[in-house]
mmCIF file of C-alpha atoms in Angstrom:
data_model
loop_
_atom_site.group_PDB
_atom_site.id
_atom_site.type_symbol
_atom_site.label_atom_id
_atom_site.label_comp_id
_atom_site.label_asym_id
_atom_site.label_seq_id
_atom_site.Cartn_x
_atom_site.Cartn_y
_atom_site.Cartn_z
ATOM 1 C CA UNK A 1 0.000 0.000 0.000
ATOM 2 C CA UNK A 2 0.831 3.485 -1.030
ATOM 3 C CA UNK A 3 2.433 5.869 1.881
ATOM 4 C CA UNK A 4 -0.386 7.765 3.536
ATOM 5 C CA UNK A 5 0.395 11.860 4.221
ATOM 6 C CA UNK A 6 -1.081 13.595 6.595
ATOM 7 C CA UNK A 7 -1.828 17.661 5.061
ATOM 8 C CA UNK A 8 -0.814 20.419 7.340
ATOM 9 C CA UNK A 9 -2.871 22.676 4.962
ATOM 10 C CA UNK A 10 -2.373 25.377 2.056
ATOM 11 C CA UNK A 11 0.269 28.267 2.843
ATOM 12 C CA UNK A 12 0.905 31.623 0.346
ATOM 13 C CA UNK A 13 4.449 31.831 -0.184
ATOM 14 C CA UNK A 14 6.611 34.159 -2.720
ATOM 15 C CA UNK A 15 6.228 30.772 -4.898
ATOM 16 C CA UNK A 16 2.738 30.792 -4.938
ATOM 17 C CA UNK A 17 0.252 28.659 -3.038
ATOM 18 C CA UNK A 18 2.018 25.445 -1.113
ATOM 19 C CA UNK A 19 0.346 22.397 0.364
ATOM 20 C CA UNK A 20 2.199 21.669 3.493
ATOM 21 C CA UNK A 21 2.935 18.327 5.025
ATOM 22 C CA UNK A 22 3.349 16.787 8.162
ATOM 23 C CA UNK A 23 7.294 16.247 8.825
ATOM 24 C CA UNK A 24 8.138 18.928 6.479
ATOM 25 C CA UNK A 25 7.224 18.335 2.990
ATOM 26 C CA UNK A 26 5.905 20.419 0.802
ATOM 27 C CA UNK A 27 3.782 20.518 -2.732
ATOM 28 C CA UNK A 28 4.270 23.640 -4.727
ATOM 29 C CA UNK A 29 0.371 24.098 -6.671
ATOM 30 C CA UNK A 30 1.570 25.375 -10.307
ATOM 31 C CA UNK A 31 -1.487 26.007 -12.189
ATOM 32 C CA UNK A 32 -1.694 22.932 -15.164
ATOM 33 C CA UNK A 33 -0.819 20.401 -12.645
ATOM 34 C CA UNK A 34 -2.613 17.356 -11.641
ATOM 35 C CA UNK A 35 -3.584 17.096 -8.179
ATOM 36 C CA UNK A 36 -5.513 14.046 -6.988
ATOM 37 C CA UNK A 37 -6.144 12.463 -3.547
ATOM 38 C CA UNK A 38 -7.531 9.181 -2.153
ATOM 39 C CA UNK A 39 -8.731 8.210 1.279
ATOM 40 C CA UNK A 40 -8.325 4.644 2.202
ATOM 41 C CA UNK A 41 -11.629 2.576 3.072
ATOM 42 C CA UNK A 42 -12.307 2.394 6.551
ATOM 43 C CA UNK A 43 -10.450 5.329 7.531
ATOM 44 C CA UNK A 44 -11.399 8.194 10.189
ATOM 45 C CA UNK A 45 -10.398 11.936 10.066
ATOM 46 C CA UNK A 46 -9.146 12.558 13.305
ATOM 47 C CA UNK A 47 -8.579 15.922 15.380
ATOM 48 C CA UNK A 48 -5.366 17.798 14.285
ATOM 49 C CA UNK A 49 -4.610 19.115 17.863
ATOM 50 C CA UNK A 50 -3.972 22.757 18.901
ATOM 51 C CA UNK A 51 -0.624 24.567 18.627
ATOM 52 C CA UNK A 52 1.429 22.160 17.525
ATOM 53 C CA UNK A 53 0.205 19.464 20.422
ATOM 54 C CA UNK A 54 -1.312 16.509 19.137
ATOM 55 C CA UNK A 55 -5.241 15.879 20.360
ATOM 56 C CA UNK A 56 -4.429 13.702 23.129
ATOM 57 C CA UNK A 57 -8.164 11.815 22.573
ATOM 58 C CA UNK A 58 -7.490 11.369 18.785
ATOM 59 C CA UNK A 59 -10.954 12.273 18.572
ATOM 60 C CA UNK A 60 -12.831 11.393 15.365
ATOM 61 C CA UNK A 61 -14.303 14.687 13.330
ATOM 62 C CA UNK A 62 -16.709 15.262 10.890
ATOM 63 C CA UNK A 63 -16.141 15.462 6.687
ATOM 64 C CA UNK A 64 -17.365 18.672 6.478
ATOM 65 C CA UNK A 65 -15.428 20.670 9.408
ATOM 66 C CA UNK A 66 -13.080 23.252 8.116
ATOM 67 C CA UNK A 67 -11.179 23.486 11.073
ATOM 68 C CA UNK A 68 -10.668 19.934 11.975
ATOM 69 C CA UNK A 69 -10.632 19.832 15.707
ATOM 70 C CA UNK A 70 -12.459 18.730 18.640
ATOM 71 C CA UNK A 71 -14.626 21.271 20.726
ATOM 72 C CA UNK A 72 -11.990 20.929 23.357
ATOM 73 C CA UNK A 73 -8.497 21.521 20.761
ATOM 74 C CA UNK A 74 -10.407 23.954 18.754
ATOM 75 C CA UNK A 75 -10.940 26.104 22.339
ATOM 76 C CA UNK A 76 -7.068 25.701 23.245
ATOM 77 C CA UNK A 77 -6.254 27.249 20.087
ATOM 78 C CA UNK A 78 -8.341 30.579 20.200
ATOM 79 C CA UNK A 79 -7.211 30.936 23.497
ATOM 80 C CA UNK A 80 -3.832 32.570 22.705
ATOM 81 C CA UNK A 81 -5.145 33.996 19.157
ATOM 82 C CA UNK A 82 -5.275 37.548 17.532
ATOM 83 C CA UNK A 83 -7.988 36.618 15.203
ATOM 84 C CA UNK A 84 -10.221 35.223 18.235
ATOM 85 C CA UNK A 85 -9.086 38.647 20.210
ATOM 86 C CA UNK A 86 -7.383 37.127 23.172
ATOM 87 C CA UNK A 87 -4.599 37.981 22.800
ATOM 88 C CA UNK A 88 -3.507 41.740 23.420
ATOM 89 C CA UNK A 89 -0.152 42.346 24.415
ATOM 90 C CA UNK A 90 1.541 41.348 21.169
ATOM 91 C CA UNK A 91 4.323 43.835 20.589
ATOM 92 C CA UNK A 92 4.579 43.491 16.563
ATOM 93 C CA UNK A 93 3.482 46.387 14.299
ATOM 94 C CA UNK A 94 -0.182 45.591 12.772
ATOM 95 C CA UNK A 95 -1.420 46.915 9.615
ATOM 96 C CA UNK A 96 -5.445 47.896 9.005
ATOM 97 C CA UNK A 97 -6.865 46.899 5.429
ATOM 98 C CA UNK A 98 -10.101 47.087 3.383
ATOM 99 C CA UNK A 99 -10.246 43.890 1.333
ATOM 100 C CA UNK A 100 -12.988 43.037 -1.279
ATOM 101 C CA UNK A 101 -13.855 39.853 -2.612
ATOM 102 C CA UNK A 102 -16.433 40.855 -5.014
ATOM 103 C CA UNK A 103 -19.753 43.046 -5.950
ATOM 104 C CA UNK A 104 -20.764 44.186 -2.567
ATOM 105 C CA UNK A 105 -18.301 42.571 -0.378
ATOM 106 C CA UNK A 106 -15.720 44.437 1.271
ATOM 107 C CA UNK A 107 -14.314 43.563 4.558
ATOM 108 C CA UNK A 108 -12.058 45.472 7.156
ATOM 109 C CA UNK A 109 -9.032 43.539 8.773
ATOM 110 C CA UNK A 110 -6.226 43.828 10.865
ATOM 111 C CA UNK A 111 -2.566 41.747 9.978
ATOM 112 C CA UNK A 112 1.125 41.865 11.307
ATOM 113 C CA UNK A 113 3.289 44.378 9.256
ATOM 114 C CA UNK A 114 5.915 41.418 9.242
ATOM 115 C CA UNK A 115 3.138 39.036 7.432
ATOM 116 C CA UNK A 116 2.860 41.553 4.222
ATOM 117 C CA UNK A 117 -0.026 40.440 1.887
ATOM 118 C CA UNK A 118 -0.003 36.719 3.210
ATOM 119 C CA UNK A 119 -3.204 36.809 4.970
ATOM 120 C CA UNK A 120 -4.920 38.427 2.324
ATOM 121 C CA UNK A 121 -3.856 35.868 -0.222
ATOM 122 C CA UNK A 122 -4.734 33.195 2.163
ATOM 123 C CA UNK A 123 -8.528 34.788 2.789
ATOM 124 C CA UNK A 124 -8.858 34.336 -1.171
ATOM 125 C CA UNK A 125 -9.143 38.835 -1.194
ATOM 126 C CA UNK A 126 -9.756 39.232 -4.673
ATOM 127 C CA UNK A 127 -7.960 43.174 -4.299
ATOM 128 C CA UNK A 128 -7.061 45.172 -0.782
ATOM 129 C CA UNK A 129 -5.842 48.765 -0.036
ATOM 130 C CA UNK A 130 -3.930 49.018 3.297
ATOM 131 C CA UNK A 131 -5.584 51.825 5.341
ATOM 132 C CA UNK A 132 -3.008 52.420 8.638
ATOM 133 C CA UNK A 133 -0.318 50.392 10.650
ATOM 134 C CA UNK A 134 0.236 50.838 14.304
ATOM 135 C CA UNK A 135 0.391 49.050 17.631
ATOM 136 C CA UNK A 136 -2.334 46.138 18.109
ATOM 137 C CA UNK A 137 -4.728 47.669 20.026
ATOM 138 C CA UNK A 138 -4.589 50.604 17.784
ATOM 139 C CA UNK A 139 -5.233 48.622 14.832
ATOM 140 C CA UNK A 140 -8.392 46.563 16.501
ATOM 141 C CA UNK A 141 -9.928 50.038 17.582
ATOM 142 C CA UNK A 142 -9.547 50.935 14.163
ATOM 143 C CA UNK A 143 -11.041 47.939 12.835
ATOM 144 C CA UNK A 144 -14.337 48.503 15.524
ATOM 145 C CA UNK A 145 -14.631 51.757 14.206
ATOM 146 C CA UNK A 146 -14.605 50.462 10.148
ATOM 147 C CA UNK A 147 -17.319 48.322 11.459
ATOM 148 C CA UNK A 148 -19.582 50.529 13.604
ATOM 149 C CA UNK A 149 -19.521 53.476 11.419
ATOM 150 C CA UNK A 150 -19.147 51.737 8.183
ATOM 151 C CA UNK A 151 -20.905 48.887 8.394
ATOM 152 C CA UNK A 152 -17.375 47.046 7.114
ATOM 153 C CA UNK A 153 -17.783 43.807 8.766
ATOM 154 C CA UNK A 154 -14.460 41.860 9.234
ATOM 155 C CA UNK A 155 -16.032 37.859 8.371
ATOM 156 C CA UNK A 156 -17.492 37.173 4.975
ATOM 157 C CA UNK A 157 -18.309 33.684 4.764
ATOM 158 C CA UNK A 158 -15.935 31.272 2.284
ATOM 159 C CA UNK A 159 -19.057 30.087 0.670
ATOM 160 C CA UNK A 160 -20.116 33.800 -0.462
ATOM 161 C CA UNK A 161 -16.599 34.277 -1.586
ATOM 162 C CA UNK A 162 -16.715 31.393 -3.872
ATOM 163 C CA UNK A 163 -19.972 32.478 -5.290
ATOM 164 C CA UNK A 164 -18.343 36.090 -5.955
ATOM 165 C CA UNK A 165 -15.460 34.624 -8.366
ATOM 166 C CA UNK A 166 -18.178 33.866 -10.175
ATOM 167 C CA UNK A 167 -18.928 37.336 -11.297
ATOM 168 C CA UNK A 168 -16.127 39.664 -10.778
ATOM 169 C CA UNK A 169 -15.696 42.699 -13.045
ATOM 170 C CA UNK A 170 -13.445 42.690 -15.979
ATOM 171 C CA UNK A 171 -10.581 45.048 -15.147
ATOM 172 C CA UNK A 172 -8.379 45.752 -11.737
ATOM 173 C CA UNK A 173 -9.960 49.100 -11.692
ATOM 174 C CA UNK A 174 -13.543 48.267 -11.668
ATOM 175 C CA UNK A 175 -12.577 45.923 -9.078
ATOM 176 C CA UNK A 176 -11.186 48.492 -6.861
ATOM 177 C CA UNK A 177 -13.852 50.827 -6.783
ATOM 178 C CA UNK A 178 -15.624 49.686 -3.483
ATOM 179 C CA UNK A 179 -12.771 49.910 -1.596
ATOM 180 C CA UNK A 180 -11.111 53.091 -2.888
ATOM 181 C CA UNK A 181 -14.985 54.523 -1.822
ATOM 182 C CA UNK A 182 -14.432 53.428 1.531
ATOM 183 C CA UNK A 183 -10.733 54.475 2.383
ATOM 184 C CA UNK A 184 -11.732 57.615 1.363
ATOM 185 C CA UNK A 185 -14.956 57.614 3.374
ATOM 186 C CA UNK A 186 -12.624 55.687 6.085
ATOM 187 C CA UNK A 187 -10.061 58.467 6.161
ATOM 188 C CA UNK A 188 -12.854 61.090 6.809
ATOM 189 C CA UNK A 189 -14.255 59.473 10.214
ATOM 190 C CA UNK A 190 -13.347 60.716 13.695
ATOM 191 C CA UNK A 191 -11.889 59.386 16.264
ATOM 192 C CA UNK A 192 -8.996 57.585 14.637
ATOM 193 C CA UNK A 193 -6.475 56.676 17.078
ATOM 194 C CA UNK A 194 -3.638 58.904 17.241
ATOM 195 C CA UNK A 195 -0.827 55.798 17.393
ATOM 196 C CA UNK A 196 -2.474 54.663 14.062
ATOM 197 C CA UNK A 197 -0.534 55.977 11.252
ATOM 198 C CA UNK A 198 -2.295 56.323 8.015
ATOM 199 C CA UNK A 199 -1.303 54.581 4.642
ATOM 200 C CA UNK A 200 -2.486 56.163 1.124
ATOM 201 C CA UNK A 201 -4.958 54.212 -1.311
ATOM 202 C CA UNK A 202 -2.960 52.109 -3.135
ATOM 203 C CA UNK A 203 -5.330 49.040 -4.426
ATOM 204 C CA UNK A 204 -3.578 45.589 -5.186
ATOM 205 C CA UNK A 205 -5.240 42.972 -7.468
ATOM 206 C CA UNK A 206 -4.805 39.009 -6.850
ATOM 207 C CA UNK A 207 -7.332 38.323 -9.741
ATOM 208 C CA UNK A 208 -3.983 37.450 -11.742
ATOM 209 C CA UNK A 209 -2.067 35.950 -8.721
ATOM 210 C CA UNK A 210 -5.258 33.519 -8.200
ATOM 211 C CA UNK A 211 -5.856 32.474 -11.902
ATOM 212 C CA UNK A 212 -9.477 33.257 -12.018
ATOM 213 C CA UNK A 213 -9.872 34.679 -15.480
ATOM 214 C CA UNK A 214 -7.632 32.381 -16.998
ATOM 215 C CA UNK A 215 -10.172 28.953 -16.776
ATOM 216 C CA UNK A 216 -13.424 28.327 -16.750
ATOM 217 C CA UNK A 217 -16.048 29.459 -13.858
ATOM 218 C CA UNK A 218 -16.445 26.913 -10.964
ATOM 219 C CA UNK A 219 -19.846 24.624 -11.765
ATOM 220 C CA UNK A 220 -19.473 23.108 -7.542
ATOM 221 C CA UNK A 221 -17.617 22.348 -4.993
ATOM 222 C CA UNK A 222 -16.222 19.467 -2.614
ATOM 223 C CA UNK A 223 -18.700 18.677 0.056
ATOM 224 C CA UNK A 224 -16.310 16.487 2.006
ATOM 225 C CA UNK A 225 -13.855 13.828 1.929
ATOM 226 C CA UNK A 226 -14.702 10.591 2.823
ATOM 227 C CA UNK A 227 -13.728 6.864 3.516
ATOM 228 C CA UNK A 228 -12.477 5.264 -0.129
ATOM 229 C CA UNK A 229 -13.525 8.719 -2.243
ATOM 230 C CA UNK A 230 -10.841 10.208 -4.018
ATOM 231 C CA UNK A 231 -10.458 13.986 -5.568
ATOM 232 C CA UNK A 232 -8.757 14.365 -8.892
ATOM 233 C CA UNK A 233 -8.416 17.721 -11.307
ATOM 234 C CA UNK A 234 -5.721 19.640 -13.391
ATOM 235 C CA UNK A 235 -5.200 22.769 -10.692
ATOM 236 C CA UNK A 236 -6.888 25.939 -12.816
ATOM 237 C CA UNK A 237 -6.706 28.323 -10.024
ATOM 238 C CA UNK A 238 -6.458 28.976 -6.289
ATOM 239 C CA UNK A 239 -7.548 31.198 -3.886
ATOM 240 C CA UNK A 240 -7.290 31.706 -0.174
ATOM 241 C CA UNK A 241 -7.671 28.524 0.759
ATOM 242 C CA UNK A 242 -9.346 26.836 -2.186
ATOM 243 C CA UNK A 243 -8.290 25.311 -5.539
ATOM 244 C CA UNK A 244 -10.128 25.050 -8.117
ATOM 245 C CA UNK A 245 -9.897 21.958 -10.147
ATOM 246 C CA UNK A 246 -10.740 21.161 -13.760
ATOM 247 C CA UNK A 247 -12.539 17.603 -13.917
ATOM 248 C CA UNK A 248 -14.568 15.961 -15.960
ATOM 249 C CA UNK A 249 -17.821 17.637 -14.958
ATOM 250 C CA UNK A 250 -16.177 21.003 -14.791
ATOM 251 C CA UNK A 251 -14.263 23.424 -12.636
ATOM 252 C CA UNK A 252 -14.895 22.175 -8.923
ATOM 253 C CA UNK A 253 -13.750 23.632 -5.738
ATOM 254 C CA UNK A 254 -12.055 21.805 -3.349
ATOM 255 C CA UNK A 255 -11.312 23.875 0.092
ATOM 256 C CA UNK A 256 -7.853 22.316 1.418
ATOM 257 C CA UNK A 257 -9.054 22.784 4.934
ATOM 258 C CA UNK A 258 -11.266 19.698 4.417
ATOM 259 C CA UNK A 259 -7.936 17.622 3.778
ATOM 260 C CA UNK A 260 -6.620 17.917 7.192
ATOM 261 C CA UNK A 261 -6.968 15.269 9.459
ATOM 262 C CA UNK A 262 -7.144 12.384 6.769
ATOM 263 C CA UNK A 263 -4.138 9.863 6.105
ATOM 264 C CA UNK A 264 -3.984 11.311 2.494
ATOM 265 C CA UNK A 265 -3.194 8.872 -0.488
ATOM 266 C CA UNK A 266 -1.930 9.090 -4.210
ATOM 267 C CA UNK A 267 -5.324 8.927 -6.195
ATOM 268 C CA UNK A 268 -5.323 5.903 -8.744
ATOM 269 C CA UNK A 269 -7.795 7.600 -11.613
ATOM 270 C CA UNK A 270 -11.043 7.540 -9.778
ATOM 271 C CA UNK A 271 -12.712 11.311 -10.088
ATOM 272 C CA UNK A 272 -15.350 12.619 -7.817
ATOM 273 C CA UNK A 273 -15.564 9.880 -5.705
ATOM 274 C CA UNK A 274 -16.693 12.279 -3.028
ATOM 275 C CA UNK A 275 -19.869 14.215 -2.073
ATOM 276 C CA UNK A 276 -19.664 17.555 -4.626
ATOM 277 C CA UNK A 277 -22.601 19.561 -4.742
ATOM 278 C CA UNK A 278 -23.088 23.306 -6.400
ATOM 279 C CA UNK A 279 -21.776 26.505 -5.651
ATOM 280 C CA UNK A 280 -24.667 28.912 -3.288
ATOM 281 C CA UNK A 281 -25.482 31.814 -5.162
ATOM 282 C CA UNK A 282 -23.827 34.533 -4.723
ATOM 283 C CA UNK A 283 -25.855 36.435 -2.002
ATOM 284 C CA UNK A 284 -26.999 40.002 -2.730
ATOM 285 C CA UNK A 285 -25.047 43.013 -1.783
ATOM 286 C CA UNK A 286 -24.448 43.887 1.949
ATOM 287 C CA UNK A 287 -26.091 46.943 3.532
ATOM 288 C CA UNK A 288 -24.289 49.893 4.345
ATOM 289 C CA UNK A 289 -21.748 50.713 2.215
ATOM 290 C CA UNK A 290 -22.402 53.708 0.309
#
């Protein structure tokens, strides 16, 4: 039988996206190549742990959890975590950004200054504008003010993002136009704080970075993986966390947060041997923008 891997999930590096390993390895995602996985009958996902710990129940989770943890491992890691807000002394510089991820969907954000763009490649942000860096609290206060005078939220579900790629305007411009709106709306508000030091509008565009205008539109999406299916496309695109893979029926999506857990093997031909279903509609525009 075939070595099993177990997937550590999908990083953004200066190579592009990179499918990361257990024990080091990694998969560089070049758009044209073939990427294909199998699950062996009979096997179980199983909790990936918390913070580099492994889950010391090996608890079984389901398919169709992104996160791939136990109640109990999935609480020990937004314990210490600036994207659950726990943690607040964290000396680093932050930066605040407006990212958009299509027609009506613009989100407000807060990153380390030493992380660059990652975690707006790795959030699938079709384009972004920075908006201020700062100190951490400064940032966050920021960010609450984005949200309560703006209406910005700072979640946008991965489902509605998928549905957006769908429909995204033909040139970088058009597809900056939300955003460049609200910096300048953003700029105008009171009560900025002082420590937060304010960055010009200067958009950046991943639709190029991602591949989405150079295949086909996605016709669905991976449900799950499960016991003896098996996942198998020619990589089109990727964004954030998701590829999207060119199979017989179509471009399908395939979130590579649903890989974790599993003992992953080669594929040996079979093709949507899992639960795929279609892509939600894209949802209508949120409130409170303009």
């Amino acid at each position: 039988m075939a070595q099993a891997w177990r997937c550590a999930g999908l990083r953004w590096t200066a190579d592009g996206p990179v499918l990361m390993w257990d024990g080091g390895r990694r998969s560089v995602l070049t758009r044209g190549r073939r990427v294909a996985f199998g699950v062996a009958e009979g096997d179980v996902r199983t909790c990936v742990g918390a913070r580099g710990h492994a889950c010391p129940l090996g608890a079984a989770v389901p398919g169709r959890s992104t996160g791939a943890r136990c109640e109990e491992c999935a609480r020990l890691d937004r314990a210490h975590s600036v994207a659950a807000d726990t943690l607040a002394d964290d000396p680093r510089p932050y930066r605040v950004y407006l990212a958009w991820f299509g027609p009506g969907m613009a989100k407000a954000g807060i990153t380390a200054v030493q992380r660059g763009r990652a975690r707006l490649l790795e959030q699938g942000a079709v384009c972004f504008t920075w908006l201020g860096s700062g100190p951490l609290m400064a940032a966050r206060r920021t960010e609450e003010l984005l949200r309560s005078a703006l209406g910005v939220p700072d979640r946008i579900p991965y489902a509605a993002k998928r549905a957006a790629r769908a429909v995204l305007p033909a040139t970088a411009g058009e597809r900056a136009e939300e955003i460049a709106g609200l910096h300048e709306r953003a700029r105008a508000l009171s009560g900025w704080p002082e420590s937060l030091t304010p960055a010009p509008f200067e958009p950046v565009d991943h639709v190029g970075v991602f591949g989405l205008t150079e295949g086909p539109a996605a016709v669905g999406e991976v449900r799950e993986l499960v016991a003896g299916g098996a996942v198998s496309g020619e990589l089109v695109a990727a964004a954030g966390p998701d590829l999207h893979l060119l199979t017989g029926g179509g471009v399908v999506v395939l979130d590579t947060r649903l890989l974790t857990g599993w003992d992953l093997l080669p594929a040996t031909g079979r093709e949507g041997a899992v639960p795929v279903g279609p892509l939600k509609e894209k949802p209508a525009a949120q409130d409170g923008l303009f």
